[in-house]
Short mmCIF file of C-alpha atoms in Angstrom, two decimals:
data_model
loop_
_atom_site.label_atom_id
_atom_site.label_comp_id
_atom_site.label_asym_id
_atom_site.label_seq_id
_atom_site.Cartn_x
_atom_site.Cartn_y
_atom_site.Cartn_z
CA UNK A 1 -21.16 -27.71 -3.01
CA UNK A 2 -18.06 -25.55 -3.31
CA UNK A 3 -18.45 -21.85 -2.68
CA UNK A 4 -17.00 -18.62 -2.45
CA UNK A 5 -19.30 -15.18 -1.57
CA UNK A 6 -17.46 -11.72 -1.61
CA UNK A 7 -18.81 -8.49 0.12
CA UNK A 8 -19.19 -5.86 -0.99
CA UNK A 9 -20.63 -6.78 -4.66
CA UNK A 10 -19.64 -2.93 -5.95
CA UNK A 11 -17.06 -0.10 -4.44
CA UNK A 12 -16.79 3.48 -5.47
CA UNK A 13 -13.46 5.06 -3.63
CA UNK A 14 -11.34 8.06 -4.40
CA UNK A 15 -8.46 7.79 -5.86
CA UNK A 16 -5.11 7.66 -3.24
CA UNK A 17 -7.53 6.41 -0.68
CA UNK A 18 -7.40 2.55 0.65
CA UNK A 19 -10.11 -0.54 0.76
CA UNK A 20 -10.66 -3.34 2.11
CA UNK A 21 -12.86 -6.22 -0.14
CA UNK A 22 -13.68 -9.48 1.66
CA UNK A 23 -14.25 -12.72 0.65
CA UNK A 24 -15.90 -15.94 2.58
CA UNK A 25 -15.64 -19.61 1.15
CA UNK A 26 -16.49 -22.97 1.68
CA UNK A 27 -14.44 -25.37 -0.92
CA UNK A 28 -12.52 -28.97 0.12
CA UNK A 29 -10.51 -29.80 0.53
CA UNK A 30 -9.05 -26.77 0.31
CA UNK A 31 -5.73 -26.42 -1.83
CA UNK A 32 -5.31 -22.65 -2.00
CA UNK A 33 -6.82 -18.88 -2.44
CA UNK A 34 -6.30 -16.87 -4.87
CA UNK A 35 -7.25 -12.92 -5.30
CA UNK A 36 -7.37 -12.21 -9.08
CA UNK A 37 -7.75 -8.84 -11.02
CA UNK A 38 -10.22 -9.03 -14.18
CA UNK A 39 -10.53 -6.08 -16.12
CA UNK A 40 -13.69 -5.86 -18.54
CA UNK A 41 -13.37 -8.43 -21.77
CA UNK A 42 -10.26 -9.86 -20.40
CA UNK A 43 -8.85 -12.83 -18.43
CA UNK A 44 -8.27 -12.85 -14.85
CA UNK A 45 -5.00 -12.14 -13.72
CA UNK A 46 -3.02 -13.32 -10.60
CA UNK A 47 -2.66 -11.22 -7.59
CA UNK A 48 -1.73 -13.19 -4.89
CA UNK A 49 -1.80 -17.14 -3.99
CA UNK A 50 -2.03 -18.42 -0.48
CA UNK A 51 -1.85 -21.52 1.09
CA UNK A 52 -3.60 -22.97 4.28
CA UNK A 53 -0.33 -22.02 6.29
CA UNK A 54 -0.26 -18.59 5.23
CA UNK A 55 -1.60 -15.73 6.53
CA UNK A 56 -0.75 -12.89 4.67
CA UNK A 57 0.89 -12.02 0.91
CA UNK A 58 1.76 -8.33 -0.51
CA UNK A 59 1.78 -8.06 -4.13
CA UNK A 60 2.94 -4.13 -4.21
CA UNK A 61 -0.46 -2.37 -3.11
CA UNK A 62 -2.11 -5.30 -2.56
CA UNK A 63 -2.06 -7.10 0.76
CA UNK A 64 -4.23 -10.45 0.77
CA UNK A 65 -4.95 -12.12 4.33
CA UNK A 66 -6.44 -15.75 4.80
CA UNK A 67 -8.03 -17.13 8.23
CA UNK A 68 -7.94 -20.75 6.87
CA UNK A 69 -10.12 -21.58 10.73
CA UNK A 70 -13.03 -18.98 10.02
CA UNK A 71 -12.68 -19.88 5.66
CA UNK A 72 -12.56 -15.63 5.39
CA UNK A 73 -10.07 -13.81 3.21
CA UNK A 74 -9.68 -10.26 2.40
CA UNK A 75 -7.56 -8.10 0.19
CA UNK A 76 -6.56 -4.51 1.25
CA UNK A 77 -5.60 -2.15 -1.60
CA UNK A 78 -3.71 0.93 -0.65
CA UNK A 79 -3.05 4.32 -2.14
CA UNK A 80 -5.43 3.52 -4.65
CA UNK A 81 -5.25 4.39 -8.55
CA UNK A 82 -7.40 5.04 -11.21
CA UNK A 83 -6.09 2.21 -13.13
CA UNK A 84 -7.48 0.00 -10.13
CA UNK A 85 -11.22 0.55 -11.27
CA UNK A 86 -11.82 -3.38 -12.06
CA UNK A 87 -13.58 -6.80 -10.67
CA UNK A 88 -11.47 -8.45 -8.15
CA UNK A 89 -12.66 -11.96 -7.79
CA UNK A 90 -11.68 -14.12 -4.74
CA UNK A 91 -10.70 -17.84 -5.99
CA UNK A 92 -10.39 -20.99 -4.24
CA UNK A 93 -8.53 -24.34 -5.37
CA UNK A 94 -9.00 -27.58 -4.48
CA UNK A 95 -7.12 -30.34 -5.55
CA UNK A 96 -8.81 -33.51 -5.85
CA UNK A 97 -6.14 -34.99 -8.18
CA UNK A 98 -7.21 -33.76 -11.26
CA UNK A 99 -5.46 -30.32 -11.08
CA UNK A 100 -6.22 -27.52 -9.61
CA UNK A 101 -10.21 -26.77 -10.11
CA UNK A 102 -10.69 -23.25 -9.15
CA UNK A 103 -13.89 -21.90 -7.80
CA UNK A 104 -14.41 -18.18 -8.47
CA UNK A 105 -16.77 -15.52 -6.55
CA UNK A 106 -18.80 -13.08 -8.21
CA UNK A 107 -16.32 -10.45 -7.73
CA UNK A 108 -16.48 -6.91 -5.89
CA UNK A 109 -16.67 -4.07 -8.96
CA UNK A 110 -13.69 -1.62 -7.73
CA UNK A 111 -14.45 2.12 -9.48
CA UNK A 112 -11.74 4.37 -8.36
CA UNK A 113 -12.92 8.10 -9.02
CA UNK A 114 -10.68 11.45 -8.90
CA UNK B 1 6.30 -12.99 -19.20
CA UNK B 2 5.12 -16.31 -20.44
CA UNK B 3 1.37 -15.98 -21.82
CA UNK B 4 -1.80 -18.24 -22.73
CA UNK B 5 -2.27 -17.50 -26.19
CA UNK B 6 -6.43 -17.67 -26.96
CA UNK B 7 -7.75 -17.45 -30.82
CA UNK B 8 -10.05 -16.45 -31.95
CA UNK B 9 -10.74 -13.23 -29.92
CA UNK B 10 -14.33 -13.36 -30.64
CA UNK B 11 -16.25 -15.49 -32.61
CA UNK B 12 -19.52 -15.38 -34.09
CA UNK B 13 -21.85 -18.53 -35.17
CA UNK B 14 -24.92 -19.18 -35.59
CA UNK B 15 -27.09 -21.49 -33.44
CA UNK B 16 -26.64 -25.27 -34.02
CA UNK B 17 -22.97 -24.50 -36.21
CA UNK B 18 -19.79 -26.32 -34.71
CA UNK B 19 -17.45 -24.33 -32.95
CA UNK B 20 -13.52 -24.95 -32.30
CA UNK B 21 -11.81 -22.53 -30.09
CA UNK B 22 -8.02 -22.56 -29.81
CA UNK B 23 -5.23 -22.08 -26.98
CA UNK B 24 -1.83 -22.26 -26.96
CA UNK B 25 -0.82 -22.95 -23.27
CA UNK B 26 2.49 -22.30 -21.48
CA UNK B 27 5.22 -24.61 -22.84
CA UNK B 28 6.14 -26.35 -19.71
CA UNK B 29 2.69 -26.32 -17.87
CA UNK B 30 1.02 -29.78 -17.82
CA UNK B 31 -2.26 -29.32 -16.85
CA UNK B 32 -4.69 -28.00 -19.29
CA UNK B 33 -8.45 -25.76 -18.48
CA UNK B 34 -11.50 -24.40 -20.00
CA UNK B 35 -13.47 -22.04 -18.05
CA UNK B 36 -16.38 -20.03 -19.31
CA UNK B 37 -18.09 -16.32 -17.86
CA UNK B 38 -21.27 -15.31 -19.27
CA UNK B 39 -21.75 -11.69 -19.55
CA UNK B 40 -22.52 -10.20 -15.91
CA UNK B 41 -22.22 -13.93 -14.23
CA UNK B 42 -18.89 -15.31 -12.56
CA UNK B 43 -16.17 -17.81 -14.31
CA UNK B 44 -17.69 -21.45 -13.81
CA UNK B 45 -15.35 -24.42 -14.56
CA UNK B 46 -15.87 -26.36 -17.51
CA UNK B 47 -12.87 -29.11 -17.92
CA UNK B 48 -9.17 -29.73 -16.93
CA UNK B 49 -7.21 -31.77 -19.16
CA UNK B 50 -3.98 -34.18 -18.15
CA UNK B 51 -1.96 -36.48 -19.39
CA UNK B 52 -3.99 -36.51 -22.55
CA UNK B 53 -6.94 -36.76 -21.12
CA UNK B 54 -9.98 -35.02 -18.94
CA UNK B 55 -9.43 -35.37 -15.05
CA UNK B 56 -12.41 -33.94 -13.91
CA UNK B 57 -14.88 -32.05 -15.81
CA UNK B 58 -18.36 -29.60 -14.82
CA UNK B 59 -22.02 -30.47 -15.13
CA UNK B 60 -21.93 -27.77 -17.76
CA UNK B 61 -19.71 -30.33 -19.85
CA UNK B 62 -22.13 -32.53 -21.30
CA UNK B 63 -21.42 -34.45 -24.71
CA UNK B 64 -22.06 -31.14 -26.74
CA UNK B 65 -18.40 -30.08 -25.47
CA UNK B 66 -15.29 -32.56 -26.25
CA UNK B 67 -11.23 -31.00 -25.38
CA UNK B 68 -8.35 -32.32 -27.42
CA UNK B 69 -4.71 -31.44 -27.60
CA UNK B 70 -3.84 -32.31 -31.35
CA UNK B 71 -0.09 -31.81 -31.21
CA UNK B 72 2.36 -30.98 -28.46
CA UNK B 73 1.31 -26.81 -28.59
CA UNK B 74 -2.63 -26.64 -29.10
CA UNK B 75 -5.58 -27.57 -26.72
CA UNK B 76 -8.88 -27.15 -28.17
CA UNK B 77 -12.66 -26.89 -26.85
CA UNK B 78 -15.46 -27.90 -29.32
CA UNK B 79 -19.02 -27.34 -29.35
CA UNK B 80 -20.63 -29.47 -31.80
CA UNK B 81 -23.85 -27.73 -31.79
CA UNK B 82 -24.02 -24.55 -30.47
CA UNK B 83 -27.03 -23.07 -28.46
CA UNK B 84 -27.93 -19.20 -27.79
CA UNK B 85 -27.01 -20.29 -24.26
CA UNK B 86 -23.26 -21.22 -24.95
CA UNK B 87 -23.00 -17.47 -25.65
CA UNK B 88 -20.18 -16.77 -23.11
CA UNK B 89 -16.46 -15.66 -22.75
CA UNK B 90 -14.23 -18.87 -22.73
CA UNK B 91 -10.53 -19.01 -21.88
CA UNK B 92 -8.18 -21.17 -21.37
CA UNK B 93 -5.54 -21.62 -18.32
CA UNK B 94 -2.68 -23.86 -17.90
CA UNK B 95 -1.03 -24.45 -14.74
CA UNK B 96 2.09 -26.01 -13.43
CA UNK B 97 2.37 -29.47 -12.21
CA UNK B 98 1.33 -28.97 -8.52
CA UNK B 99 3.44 -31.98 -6.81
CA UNK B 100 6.70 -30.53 -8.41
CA UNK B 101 5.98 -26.76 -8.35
CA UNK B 102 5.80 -24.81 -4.90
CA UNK B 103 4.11 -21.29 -6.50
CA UNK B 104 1.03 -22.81 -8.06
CA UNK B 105 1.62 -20.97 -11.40
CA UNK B 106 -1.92 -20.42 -13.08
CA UNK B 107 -2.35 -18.42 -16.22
CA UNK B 108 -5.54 -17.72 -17.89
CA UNK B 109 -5.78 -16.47 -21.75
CA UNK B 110 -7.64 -13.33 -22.49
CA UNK B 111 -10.00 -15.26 -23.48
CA UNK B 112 -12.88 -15.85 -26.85
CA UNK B 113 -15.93 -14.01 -26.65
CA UNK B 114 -18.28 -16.47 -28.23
CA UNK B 115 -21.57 -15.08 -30.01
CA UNK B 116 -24.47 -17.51 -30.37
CA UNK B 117 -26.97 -16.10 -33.12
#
């Protein structure tokens, strides 16, 4: 069965300062990773995609790494803000033919503090 | 920015009532999805839709749940008879088609918060 764990499950960091969340998975075949943002009530939204080949994508603050041997991703947020206090959720794809079915983790809950 | 447009934002039925809840995907995306999050859980897969019809679909979607795209804009989920346990935040995503598109564009709706009483 497809799955995806993420460590840690919560986060409390001041603000300007950096962290590191990391996520583990085990999904084939494997199509791609995904790190999305989810605020509370809403939909997830796209922070970086990455494919088997790549090993690293910046989205601004965000810096998402994939070891496609070990199955481990992380995503490093710098310079933190405030406006950063959310659940990031680690996403795999596969792609059996049918689209792309994502499995999501349980998220790490960011809280970003002055 | 091109959005997933979700309606209603939240809904409220009571147990065993029929539920339709609407998206308006991205205009050029072909493949069609329902996911669902109940409150404090993760987002599970329900359904992707293609070509008019389901290409793969969850455990979760048994016969209570049927998808439909009634004209060239809408996709729909129905519940036919809804249970205190299909209490849950649904949305939709579309998403390029993957053979033809090299970014993997995947958009999720803000989704319909859907109250089971």
């Amino acid at each position: 069965k497809n799955q995806v764990e993420q460590s840690p499950q919560s986060l409390i960091i001041l603000e300007g300062k950096n962290c590191t969340l990391q996520c583990n998975y085990t999904v084939s075949p494997f199509s791609n990773l995904r790190w999305y943002k989810q605020d509370t009530g809403r939909g997830p939204v796209s922070l970086t995609i990455m494919t088997f080949s790549e090993n690293t994508k910046s989205n601004g603050r965000y810096t998402a790494t994939l070891d496609a041997d070990t199955k481990q991703s992380s995503l490093h947020i710098t310079a933190s803000q405030l406006s950063d206090s959310a659940s990031y959720i680690c996403v795999v794809s596969d792609f059996t033919g049918g689209g792309n079915k994502l499995t999501f983790g349980t998220g790490t809950q960011l809280k970003v503090e002055l | 920015e091109p959005e997933v447009t979700q309606t209603p934002s939240h809904q409220v039925t009571q147990m065993g009532q029929e539920v339709i809840l609407r998206c308006v995907p991205i205009s050029n995306h072909l493949y069609f999805y329902w996911y669902r999050q109940i409150l404090g859980q993760k987002v599970e897969f329900l359904v992707s839709f293609y070509n008019n019809e389901i290409s793969e679909k969850s455990e979760i979607f048994d016969d209570q749940f049927s998808v439909e795209r009634p004209d060239g804009s809408n996709f729909t989920l129905k519940i036919r008879s809804t249970k205190l346990e299909d209490s849950a935040m649904y949305f939709c995503a579309s998403s390029e088609a993957l053979r033809a598109s090299a970014n993997y564009g995947y958009t999720f709706g803000s989704g319909t918060r859907l109250t089971v009483v």
